[in-house]
Amino acid sequence: MNYRDFDTYLKKFPDKNGYFGEYGGQFLPPELIPAFKEIDDAYEEICHSAQFINELRRIRREFQGRPTPVYHCERLSKHFGKCQIYLKREDLNHTGAHKLNHCMGEGLLAKYMGKKKIIAETGAGQHGVALATAAAYFGLDCDIYMGEVDIAKQHPNVIRMKMLGARVIPVTHGLKTLKEAVDAAFDAYLKEYETSIYCIGSVVGPHPFPKMVRDFQSVIGIEAREQFLEMTGILPDAVTAAVGGGSNSIGMFVPFLADPVDIIGVEPLGRGSGIGDHAASIAYGKKGILHGFESYLLQDENGDPLPVYSIASGLDYPATGPEHAYLHDCGRVQYTSISDDEAMEAFFLLCKYEGIIPAIESAHAVAYAIKYAKEHETGSILACLSGRGDKDIDYVYEKYGCGEQFNL
């Protein structure tokens, strides 16, 4: 399929059962089916409500500071040639990342449904901070589950969550990272679903969350498309974003699907292609079920999730969102991967040439944009800078210093 086939895409996907082609759906314990139907019904009602839409727009404008700008990396582009690199600056969104886009929407939905508590997981901590922010804004209780490994790596975000009034609950089993945090959050929600809502942090999980989070995050691509046209008079040749679960990337990609633009999702290759060395689920996974949805999954012969790794805590998840799986299979979006070392070199290049410290997750997209610029003599690429690197600087300094080994 090419871009001409996507004019009516949003009307077709997902279908009424939450499927993007053969991916998605809803695989739940029987006792949670009514709870998720309640969420689905409430979202379908308010997403067409002028009152809800106008309130969300007001929040985005007055509280989040949207729209975030598109920025031309003039010095970085010149360093590599004539192909121009642009960034959609989600790092300038309130709380420092794209996550607040769907968290404020989910918080508004929780308030509409009369829920008293928000339950969620977090990996890099940005979803946790954003949801704690939303909970404080709407006057809701907030429980955030986070793996012990990520708590140690992302200490500044842990402090932020606690300052905002959230309860951060360490997850101590398994690899103690994002997958285990999702497990724990689901278990907690199973016990409290009547008074709580589970606010999933990406375009994963049972229907309607992949659709709902996509819709809230599409503000990224809608703004970026309009801004790029206003800046240059044309569309970019390529659009790229990092893909773990895939919320920033699906928000960036969907508004460009019907345009003559190459779209590239960037998965984390980590230390290499061996089991437990990466989290590139599209490249190395196969169809499977995890956390209530069906998609590409890194799994063993029994269908159990394999251990995963990425230097970016927000990308170390063994599956990808079902919409990404569909867009890969139909050929509209290309998926590639970037290693830890490539991402960290891009991290320091962006610091040195543009005065921007990116999140390590975002550095994967920047690394691909740099690779693209090296391979193309002309043209342009627009990358989603999904978050800022304040949360990462202690960890980066401990492991990489100030980037001296990259000889920039």
C-alpha positions as CSV (number, residue, x, y, z in Angstrom):
1,M,0.0,0.0,0.0
2,N,1.2,3.6,-0.7
3,Y,0.0,6.9,0.6
4,R,-2.9,7.2,-1.8
5,D,-4.6,4.3,-0.1
6,F,-4.8,6.2,3.3
7,D,-7.3,9.0,2.7
8,T,-10.0,7.2,4.7
9,Y,-7.7,5.3,7.1
10,L,-8.9,6.8,10.4
11,K,-12.5,5.8,9.5
12,K,-11.5,2.2,9.0
13,F,-8.9,1.5,11.7
14,P,-9.3,0.2,14.3
15,D,-12.5,-1.8,13.6
16,K,-15.3,-2.0,16.2
17,N,-13.4,-4.8,17.9
18,G,-10.2,-2.9,18.2
19,Y,-8.3,-4.6,15.4
20,F,-5.8,-3.0,13.0
21,G,-5.9,-5.8,10.4
22,E,-5.0,-8.9,12.4
23,Y,-3.5,-7.0,15.3
24,G,-5.0,-5.5,18.4
25,G,-8.2,-6.7,20.0
26,Q,-9.0,-7.3,23.6
27,F,-7.8,-10.3,25.6
28,L,-8.9,-9.8,29.2
29,P,-9.9,-11.7,32.3
30,P,-13.8,-12.0,32.4
31,E,-14.1,-9.6,35.3
32,L,-12.3,-6.8,33.4
33,I,-14.4,-7.0,30.3
34,P,-17.2,-4.7,31.7
35,A,-14.6,-2.3,33.0
36,F,-13.0,-1.9,29.6
37,K,-16.4,-1.6,27.9
38,E,-17.2,1.2,30.3
39,I,-14.0,3.0,29.2
40,D,-14.7,2.4,25.5
41,D,-18.3,3.6,25.8
42,A,-17.3,6.7,27.7
43,Y,-14.5,7.6,25.3
44,E,-16.7,7.1,22.2
45,E,-19.2,9.5,23.8
46,I,-16.9,12.3,24.8
47,C,-14.5,12.1,21.8
48,H,-17.4,13.6,19.7
49,S,-18.4,16.1,22.4
50,A,-17.6,19.8,21.6
51,Q,-17.4,20.4,25.3
52,F,-14.7,17.8,25.8
53,I,-12.8,18.7,22.7
54,N,-12.8,22.4,23.6
55,E,-11.8,21.7,27.2
56,L,-8.9,19.5,26.0
57,R,-7.8,22.2,23.5
58,R,-7.9,24.8,26.4
59,I,-5.7,22.6,28.6
60,R,-3.2,22.0,25.8
61,R,-3.0,25.8,25.1
62,E,-3.0,27.2,28.6
63,F,-1.5,24.3,30.7
64,Q,0.7,22.3,28.3
65,G,2.0,25.2,26.3
66,R,1.0,23.7,22.9
67,P,1.7,24.0,20.1
68,T,5.3,22.9,20.4
69,P,7.5,24.2,17.6
70,V,9.2,22.6,14.7
71,Y,12.9,23.5,14.8
72,H,15.5,23.5,12.0
73,C,18.8,22.0,13.1
74,E,20.9,24.3,10.9
75,R,24.3,23.6,12.3
76,L,23.8,19.8,12.7
77,S,22.5,19.7,9.1
78,K,25.5,21.6,7.7
79,H,27.9,19.3,9.6
80,F,26.7,16.3,7.6
81,G,25.9,17.9,4.2
82,K,23.0,19.5,2.5
83,C,20.1,17.4,3.6
84,Q,18.2,19.3,6.3
85,I,17.2,17.9,9.7
86,Y,14.2,19.3,11.5
87,L,12.8,18.4,15.0
88,K,9.3,18.4,16.3
89,R,10.1,19.7,19.8
90,E,7.9,17.6,22.2
91,D,10.7,18.2,24.8
92,L,9.1,21.6,25.1
93,N,5.7,20.2,26.1
94,H,5.0,20.7,29.8
95,T,6.7,18.0,31.9
96,G,9.3,17.6,29.2
97,A,7.9,14.9,26.8
98,H,5.0,13.9,24.6
99,K,3.4,11.8,27.3
100,L,1.2,14.6,28.7
101,N,-0.7,14.7,25.4
102,H,-2.6,11.5,26.3
103,C,-2.3,11.8,30.1
104,M,-4.4,15.0,30.2
105,G,-6.9,13.3,27.9
106,E,-7.1,10.2,30.0
107,G,-7.3,12.3,33.2
108,L,-10.2,14.3,31.7
109,L,-11.9,11.0,30.8
110,A,-11.4,9.6,34.3
111,K,-13.0,12.7,35.7
112,Y,-15.9,12.4,33.4
113,M,-16.4,8.8,34.4
114,G,-16.4,9.7,38.1
115,K,-13.2,7.7,38.9
116,K,-11.2,8.5,42.0
117,K,-7.8,7.1,41.2
118,I,-5.5,6.7,38.2
119,I,-3.3,3.6,38.0
120,A,-0.4,3.3,35.6
121,E,3.1,1.9,34.8
122,T,6.1,3.8,33.7
123,G,9.6,2.9,32.3
124,A,11.6,6.1,31.7
125,G,9.4,7.9,34.2
126,Q,8.0,10.4,31.7
127,H,4.6,8.7,31.6
128,G,4.6,8.5,35.3
129,V,5.4,12.2,35.7
130,A,2.8,13.2,33.1
131,L,0.1,11.1,34.8
132,A,1.0,12.4,38.2
133,T,0.7,15.9,36.7
134,A,-2.7,15.1,35.3
135,A,-3.8,13.6,38.6
136,A,-2.8,16.7,40.5
137,Y,-4.6,18.9,37.9
138,F,-7.8,16.9,38.1
139,G,-7.7,16.1,41.8
140,L,-7.3,12.4,41.5
141,D,-5.2,9.8,43.5
142,C,-2.4,8.3,41.5
143,D,-0.5,5.0,41.9
144,I,2.6,4.5,39.6
145,Y,4.3,1.1,39.2
146,M,7.9,1.2,38.2
147,G,10.6,-1.4,38.0
148,E,13.5,-1.1,40.5
149,V,16.0,-1.0,37.7
150,D,14.3,2.0,36.2
151,I,13.8,3.7,39.5
152,A,17.6,3.6,39.9
153,K,18.2,4.9,36.4
154,Q,15.5,7.6,36.4
155,H,15.8,9.0,40.0
156,P,14.9,12.6,39.0
157,N,11.6,11.5,37.6
158,V,10.8,9.4,40.7
159,I,11.3,12.5,42.8
160,R,9.0,14.5,40.4
161,M,6.3,12.0,40.7
162,K,6.4,12.0,44.5
163,M,6.5,15.8,44.6
164,L,3.3,15.8,42.4
165,G,1.6,13.6,45.0
166,A,1.8,10.2,43.3
167,R,2.6,7.0,45.1
168,V,5.6,5.3,43.3
169,I,5.4,1.5,43.9
170,P,8.6,-0.4,43.2
171,V,8.3,-3.6,41.1
172,T,10.9,-6.2,42.3
173,H,10.2,-9.3,40.3
174,G,11.6,-10.5,36.9
175,L,13.9,-8.0,35.1
176,K,12.4,-5.2,37.2
177,T,11.8,-3.0,34.2
178,L,8.8,-1.9,32.0
179,K,7.2,-5.2,31.2
180,E,7.1,-6.2,34.9
181,A,5.7,-2.7,35.8
182,V,2.8,-3.2,33.3
183,D,2.2,-6.7,34.9
184,A,2.0,-5.1,38.4
185,A,-0.3,-2.2,37.3
186,F,-2.7,-4.6,35.6
187,D,-2.8,-6.7,38.8
188,A,-3.6,-3.7,40.8
189,Y,-6.3,-2.5,38.5
190,L,-8.0,-5.9,38.6
191,K,-8.6,-5.2,42.3
192,E,-9.7,-1.6,42.0
193,Y,-11.4,-1.2,38.6
194,E,-14.7,0.0,40.0
195,T,-13.2,3.2,41.5
196,S,-10.1,3.5,39.3
197,I,-9.0,3.7,35.7
198,Y,-5.8,2.2,34.3
199,C,-4.2,4.8,32.1
200,I,-1.9,2.9,29.7
201,G,1.3,4.7,28.8
202,S,1.5,3.9,25.1
203,V,-0.5,2.6,22.1
204,V,-0.5,-0.9,23.6
205,G,-2.9,-2.9,25.8
206,P,-6.5,-3.9,25.2
207,H,-8.9,-2.0,23.0
208,P,-9.7,1.0,23.3
209,F,-6.3,2.1,24.5
210,P,-4.3,1.8,21.3
211,K,-7.0,3.9,19.5
212,M,-7.5,6.4,22.4
213,V,-3.8,7.1,23.0
214,R,-3.2,7.4,19.2
215,D,-6.0,10.0,18.9
216,F,-4.6,12.1,21.8
217,Q,-1.1,11.8,20.5
218,S,-2.0,12.7,16.9
219,V,-1.7,16.4,17.9
220,I,2.0,15.9,17.4
221,G,1.8,15.1,13.7
222,I,-1.1,17.5,13.0
223,E,0.9,20.4,14.4
224,A,4.1,19.3,12.8
225,R,2.6,18.9,9.3
226,E,1.1,22.4,9.4
227,Q,4.2,24.0,10.9
228,F,6.6,22.4,8.4
229,L,4.4,23.6,5.5
230,E,4.3,27.1,6.9
231,M,8.1,27.1,7.4
232,T,9.1,25.6,4.0
233,G,6.1,25.6,1.7
234,I,6.5,21.9,1.1
235,L,6.3,18.6,3.1
236,P,9.4,16.9,4.4
237,D,10.8,14.0,2.4
238,A,10.8,11.7,5.4
239,V,9.4,11.6,8.9
240,T,10.9,9.5,11.7
241,A,10.4,8.7,15.4
242,A,11.5,6.2,18.0
243,V,9.3,3.1,18.5
244,G,9.0,1.1,21.7
245,G,5.3,0.7,22.5
246,G,4.9,3.5,20.0
247,S,2.9,6.5,21.3
248,N,5.1,9.4,20.1
249,S,5.7,7.7,16.8
250,I,2.1,6.8,16.0
251,G,1.1,10.4,16.9
252,M,3.7,11.7,14.5
253,F,3.0,9.2,11.7
254,V,-0.8,9.1,11.3
255,P,-1.3,12.7,10.1
256,F,1.3,12.0,7.3
257,L,0.0,8.6,6.1
258,A,-1.9,10.1,3.2
259,D,1.0,12.3,2.1
260,P,3.9,11.4,-0.4
261,V,6.3,11.2,2.5
262,D,8.6,8.3,3.6
263,I,7.8,7.3,7.2
264,I,10.4,5.4,9.3
265,G,10.0,3.9,12.7
266,V,13.2,3.4,14.8
267,E,13.4,0.4,17.1
268,P,16.1,0.0,19.9
269,L,18.8,-2.5,18.8
270,G,20.5,-2.1,22.1
271,R,23.7,-4.1,22.3
272,G,23.0,-6.3,19.2
273,S,20.7,-8.9,17.8
274,G,21.1,-11.6,20.5
275,I,18.3,-12.6,22.9
276,G,18.1,-10.1,25.8
277,D,20.3,-7.6,24.0
278,H,17.6,-5.5,22.3
279,A,13.9,-4.6,22.2
280,A,13.3,-4.6,18.4
281,S,10.0,-6.5,18.4
282,I,9.1,-5.8,14.8
283,A,12.5,-6.8,13.5
284,Y,12.9,-10.0,15.6
285,G,9.5,-10.8,17.0
286,K,6.4,-12.7,15.7
287,K,2.7,-12.4,16.4
288,G,1.8,-13.0,20.0
289,I,-0.4,-11.9,22.9
290,L,0.8,-9.7,25.7
291,H,-1.0,-7.5,28.2
292,G,-4.4,-8.0,26.6
293,F,-3.5,-7.3,22.9
294,E,-2.0,-9.1,19.9
295,S,0.9,-7.7,18.0
296,Y,4.6,-8.4,17.2
297,L,6.1,-9.9,20.4
298,L,9.6,-11.0,21.3
299,Q,8.8,-14.5,22.6
300,D,10.2,-17.9,23.2
301,E,8.9,-21.2,21.8
302,N,6.1,-21.3,24.4
303,G,4.9,-17.8,23.6
304,D,6.3,-16.3,26.7
305,P,7.9,-12.8,26.5
306,L,11.7,-12.9,26.1
307,P,13.9,-10.6,28.2
308,V,14.6,-7.3,26.5
309,Y,17.1,-4.5,26.9
310,S,17.6,-0.9,25.8
311,I,19.7,1.9,27.2
312,A,16.4,3.9,26.9
313,S,14.1,2.8,29.7
314,G,11.1,3.9,27.7
315,L,11.9,1.6,24.8
316,D,12.6,-1.7,26.6
317,Y,9.3,-3.4,26.1
318,P,9.0,-6.8,24.3
319,A,6.1,-5.8,22.0
320,T,5.0,-3.0,19.8
321,G,1.6,-1.3,19.4
322,P,-0.8,-3.2,17.1
323,E,-1.2,-0.2,14.7
324,H,2.6,-0.3,14.2
325,A,2.4,-4.0,13.4
326,Y,-0.3,-3.3,10.8
327,L,1.5,-0.4,9.2
328,H,4.6,-2.5,8.9
329,D,2.8,-5.4,7.3
330,C,1.0,-3.2,4.8
331,G,4.2,-1.5,3.9
332,R,3.2,2.1,4.5
333,V,5.8,2.6,7.3
334,Q,9.4,1.2,7.2
335,Y,10.9,0.1,10.4
336,T,14.7,0.0,11.2
337,S,16.8,-0.1,14.3
338,I,19.5,2.0,16.0
339,S,22.0,0.6,18.6
340,D,22.8,2.1,22.0
341,D,26.1,3.5,20.7
342,E,24.5,5.1,17.7
343,A,21.8,6.7,19.9
344,M,24.4,8.0,22.4
345,E,26.6,9.5,19.7
346,A,23.5,11.3,18.4
347,F,22.7,12.4,21.9
348,F,26.0,14.2,22.2
349,L,25.9,15.5,18.6
350,L,22.6,17.2,19.3
351,C,24.0,18.7,22.6
352,K,27.1,20.0,20.8
353,Y,25.7,21.4,17.6
354,E,22.2,22.6,18.7
355,G,22.3,23.1,22.4
356,I,19.6,20.5,23.0
357,I,19.9,17.6,25.5
358,P,17.5,15.0,24.2
359,A,15.9,12.0,26.0
360,I,17.8,8.8,25.2
361,E,14.6,7.5,23.6
362,S,14.5,10.5,21.3
363,A,18.2,10.2,20.5
364,H,17.3,7.0,18.6
365,A,15.2,9.1,16.2
366,V,17.9,11.7,15.9
367,A,20.5,9.0,15.1
368,Y,18.3,7.8,12.3
369,A,17.9,11.4,11.0
370,I,21.6,11.8,11.0
371,K,22.1,8.6,9.1
372,Y,19.5,9.7,6.6
373,A,21.2,13.1,6.2
374,K,24.5,11.3,5.5
375,E,22.9,9.2,2.8
376,H,21.0,11.9,1.0
377,E,22.6,14.9,-0.8
378,T,19.5,17.0,-0.6
379,G,16.0,17.0,0.9
380,S,14.8,17.0,4.5
381,I,13.8,14.8,7.3
382,L,11.6,15.6,10.3
383,A,12.2,13.7,13.5
384,C,10.1,13.6,16.6
385,L,12.1,14.8,19.6
386,S,9.8,13.0,22.0
387,G,11.4,14.3,25.2
388,R,14.2,16.1,26.9
389,G,17.2,14.5,28.6
390,D,17.0,16.0,32.1
391,K,16.0,12.6,33.4
392,D,19.0,10.9,31.8
393,I,21.9,13.1,32.5
394,D,23.1,11.5,35.8
395,Y,23.0,8.0,34.1
396,V,24.6,9.3,30.9
397,Y,27.4,11.1,32.8
398,E,28.1,8.0,34.9
399,K,28.3,5.7,31.8
400,Y,29.6,8.1,29.1
401,G,31.0,11.2,30.8
402,C,30.5,14.1,28.5
403,G,30.9,12.1,25.3
404,E,34.6,12.3,24.9
405,Q,34.9,8.8,23.5
406,F,32.9,9.8,20.5
407,N,35.5,12.3,19.3
408,L,32.9,14.7,18.0
